[in-house]
Amino acid sequence: MTDLPAPVSEADHRDVLGHFASGVVVVTATGPEGPLGLTCQSFVSLSLEPQLVSFAPARTSRTWRLIRASGVFCVNVLAEDQEDLSSAFARSGGDKFRGVQWDPGHDGTPLLAGACAWISCALIHEYDGGDHTIAVGRVTALRAEPSRQPLIFHRGRYRTLAGGAERARPERPDAANARRSDGPGPPPNFLSLLL
């Protein structure tokens, strides 16, 4: 039997994983008493066929319990000028929607004004993820605003793309010979901050 390595400290875990730059999302829904929202722990594009996304709210989140009960949710990808929304929806309690502009989506979920993109989903699965739960949703509608630049979280700080400009991706040396049956590549994944 092989000896397992010593456990990694929580501080080291958070520090090292903080080097992974990610986008920032707010997951919204409508509950019996009005709109709900939380800045989620992680978000990812999971599958193209069927079209699925996943995020991982904390097990202790009261807001997640209410979003779960609604059966539908919307992932709002925050723009570079929406740090205040990220911080507001990461807090527990209070009226997170006070002063926030939003419109109801086709399923009633709040679409936050000014977001880079939104993805409306029906909750279809939930799995154990340690101190988080892994929620999987089937995409029912989506839209992006290409003129908006994303809010980035890296090493404990909010950041933006350098100058807001896109940089050309260098072509791999073997790209000319590569042939893929599944198209030009996977869709971009949006991963939200660790709070």
Coordinates of C-alpha atoms in Angstrom, one line a residue:
M1 CA 0.0 0.0 0.0
T2 CA 1.3 3.4 -1.0
D3 CA 1.5 6.1 1.7
L4 CA -0.6 9.1 0.9
P5 CA 1.0 12.5 0.9
A6 CA 0.3 14.8 3.9
P7 CA -2.8 16.9 3.4
V8 CA -2.4 20.3 1.9
S9 CA -3.3 23.3 4.1
E10 CA -6.4 25.3 3.3
A11 CA -4.3 28.4 3.0
D12 CA -1.9 26.8 0.5
H13 CA -4.9 25.4 -1.4
R14 CA -6.5 28.8 -1.7
D15 CA -3.2 30.6 -2.5
V16 CA -2.2 28.2 -5.3
L17 CA -5.6 27.9 -6.9
G18 CA -5.9 31.7 -6.8
H19 CA -3.3 31.7 -9.6
F20 CA -6.0 30.4 -11.9
A21 CA -7.6 33.5 -13.5
S22 CA -11.3 33.3 -13.8
G23 CA -14.4 35.2 -14.8
V24 CA -17.0 36.2 -12.3
V25 CA -20.7 35.2 -12.4
V26 CA -23.8 35.9 -10.3
V27 CA -26.4 33.1 -10.3
T28 CA -30.0 34.5 -10.1
A29 CA -33.5 33.1 -9.7
T30 CA -36.9 34.2 -8.4
G31 CA -38.2 32.9 -5.1
P32 CA -41.5 33.3 -3.3
E33 CA -40.4 36.7 -1.9
G34 CA -38.7 38.1 -5.0
P35 CA -35.4 37.9 -6.8
L36 CA -32.4 35.9 -5.5
G37 CA -28.8 35.9 -6.3
L38 CA -25.3 34.7 -5.3
T39 CA -21.8 35.1 -6.5
C40 CA -21.0 31.4 -7.1
Q41 CA -17.8 29.5 -6.3
S42 CA -17.3 28.0 -9.7
F43 CA -18.9 28.0 -13.1
V44 CA -18.1 26.0 -16.2
S45 CA -19.5 25.1 -19.6
L46 CA -19.9 21.3 -19.2
S47 CA -21.3 19.8 -22.4
L48 CA -22.4 20.8 -25.9
E49 CA -24.6 17.7 -26.4
P50 CA -26.8 18.1 -24.4
Q51 CA -26.1 21.7 -23.7
L52 CA -25.2 21.7 -20.0
V53 CA -23.4 24.1 -17.5
S54 CA -22.3 23.5 -13.9
F55 CA -21.6 25.6 -10.9
A56 CA -20.8 24.8 -7.3
P57 CA -22.5 26.8 -4.5
A58 CA -21.5 26.3 -0.8
R59 CA -23.6 23.8 1.0
T60 CA -24.2 26.4 3.7
S61 CA -25.7 28.9 1.3
R62 CA -29.3 29.8 2.2
T63 CA -29.7 31.5 -1.2
W64 CA -28.7 28.3 -3.0
R65 CA -31.5 26.4 -1.2
L66 CA -34.1 29.0 -2.5
I67 CA -32.6 28.9 -6.0
R68 CA -32.7 25.1 -6.0
A69 CA -36.3 25.2 -5.0
S70 CA -37.2 27.4 -8.0
G71 CA -35.8 24.7 -10.4
V72 CA -34.5 27.4 -12.8
F73 CA -31.6 29.8 -12.6
C74 CA -29.6 32.3 -14.7
V75 CA -25.9 32.7 -14.8
N76 CA -24.9 36.3 -15.3
V77 CA -21.3 36.8 -16.6
L78 CA -20.2 40.1 -15.0
A79 CA -18.6 42.9 -17.0
E80 CA -15.4 44.7 -16.0
D81 CA -17.3 47.6 -14.3
Q82 CA -19.5 45.3 -12.1
E83 CA -17.2 44.6 -9.2
D84 CA -19.8 46.1 -6.9
L85 CA -22.3 43.5 -8.0
S86 CA -19.9 40.6 -7.4
S87 CA -19.2 41.9 -3.8
A88 CA -22.9 42.6 -3.1
F89 CA -24.1 39.1 -4.2
A90 CA -21.2 37.4 -2.3
R91 CA -22.5 38.7 1.0
S92 CA -25.1 36.9 3.1
G93 CA -28.4 38.5 3.9
G94 CA -29.9 41.8 3.1
D95 CA -31.6 43.0 -0.1
K96 CA -28.9 42.2 -2.7
F97 CA -31.1 43.6 -5.5
R98 CA -31.5 47.1 -4.0
G99 CA -30.6 49.5 -6.7
V100 CA -29.7 46.7 -9.2
Q101 CA -31.2 47.0 -12.7
W102 CA -32.5 43.8 -14.2
D103 CA -35.1 42.4 -16.5
P104 CA -37.0 39.1 -16.1
G105 CA -35.9 36.4 -18.5
H106 CA -38.3 34.0 -20.3
D107 CA -38.5 31.9 -17.2
G108 CA -38.7 34.8 -14.8
T109 CA -35.0 34.6 -13.7
P110 CA -33.3 38.0 -13.3
L111 CA -31.0 39.1 -16.2
L112 CA -28.6 41.7 -14.7
A113 CA -28.3 44.8 -16.8
G114 CA -24.8 45.4 -18.2
A115 CA -23.6 41.8 -17.9
C116 CA -21.3 40.4 -20.6
A117 CA -23.6 37.4 -21.1
W118 CA -26.4 35.4 -19.5
I119 CA -27.3 31.8 -19.6
S120 CA -30.7 30.6 -18.5
C121 CA -31.0 27.0 -17.3
A122 CA -33.2 24.4 -15.8
L123 CA -31.7 22.5 -12.8
I124 CA -31.4 18.8 -13.8
H125 CA -28.8 17.3 -11.4
E126 CA -27.1 18.0 -8.1
Y127 CA -24.0 16.0 -6.8
D128 CA -21.9 15.9 -3.7
G129 CA -18.9 18.2 -3.9
G130 CA -17.5 18.1 -0.4
D131 CA -18.3 21.4 1.3
H132 CA -20.0 22.5 -1.9
T133 CA -22.7 21.0 -4.0
I134 CA -22.3 20.6 -7.8
A135 CA -25.3 21.8 -9.7
V136 CA -25.9 20.9 -13.3
G137 CA -28.3 22.9 -15.5
R138 CA -29.6 22.4 -19.0
V139 CA -29.3 25.6 -21.1
T140 CA -32.7 26.9 -22.1
A141 CA -31.7 30.4 -23.5
L142 CA -28.6 32.5 -23.7
R143 CA -27.2 35.7 -25.1
A144 CA -23.9 37.6 -25.1
E145 CA -23.0 41.3 -25.4
P146 CA -19.7 41.3 -27.4
S147 CA -19.0 44.9 -26.7
R148 CA -18.7 44.3 -23.0
Q149 CA -15.4 43.1 -21.5
P150 CA -15.4 40.6 -18.6
L151 CA -14.5 41.1 -15.0
I152 CA -11.6 38.8 -14.0
F153 CA -10.6 37.5 -10.6
H154 CA -6.9 36.5 -10.0
R155 CA -4.8 36.0 -6.9
G156 CA -7.4 37.6 -4.6
R157 CA -8.0 40.7 -6.8
Y158 CA -10.4 41.9 -9.5
R159 CA -8.7 42.6 -12.8
T160 CA -9.6 43.4 -16.4
L161 CA -8.3 42.3 -19.7
A162 CA -5.2 44.4 -20.7
G163 CA -6.5 47.4 -22.5
G164 CA -9.7 45.5 -23.3
A165 CA -8.1 44.3 -26.5
E166 CA -8.0 40.8 -27.8
R167 CA -4.7 39.3 -28.6
A168 CA -4.2 36.9 -31.5
R169 CA -3.6 33.4 -30.4
P170 CA -0.4 32.0 -32.0
E171 CA -1.0 29.0 -34.2
R172 CA 0.4 25.7 -33.0
P173 CA 3.1 24.4 -35.3
D174 CA 1.1 21.2 -35.9
A175 CA -2.2 23.0 -36.5
A176 CA -2.0 22.8 -40.2
N177 CA -1.8 19.0 -40.0
A178 CA -4.3 18.6 -37.3
R179 CA -7.8 17.5 -38.2
R180 CA -10.6 17.4 -35.6
S181 CA -13.9 15.8 -36.0
D182 CA -15.5 17.9 -33.3
G183 CA -15.0 21.3 -34.8
P184 CA -12.5 24.1 -34.1
G185 CA -12.2 23.5 -30.4
P186 CA -14.2 23.5 -27.1
P187 CA -16.3 26.5 -26.1
P188 CA -14.8 28.9 -23.6
N189 CA -15.4 28.0 -20.0
F190 CA -16.3 30.6 -17.5
L191 CA -15.1 29.9 -14.0
S192 CA -16.1 32.2 -11.1
L193 CA -14.2 33.4 -8.2
L194 CA -13.5 31.7 -4.9
L195 CA -14.9 33.8 -2.1

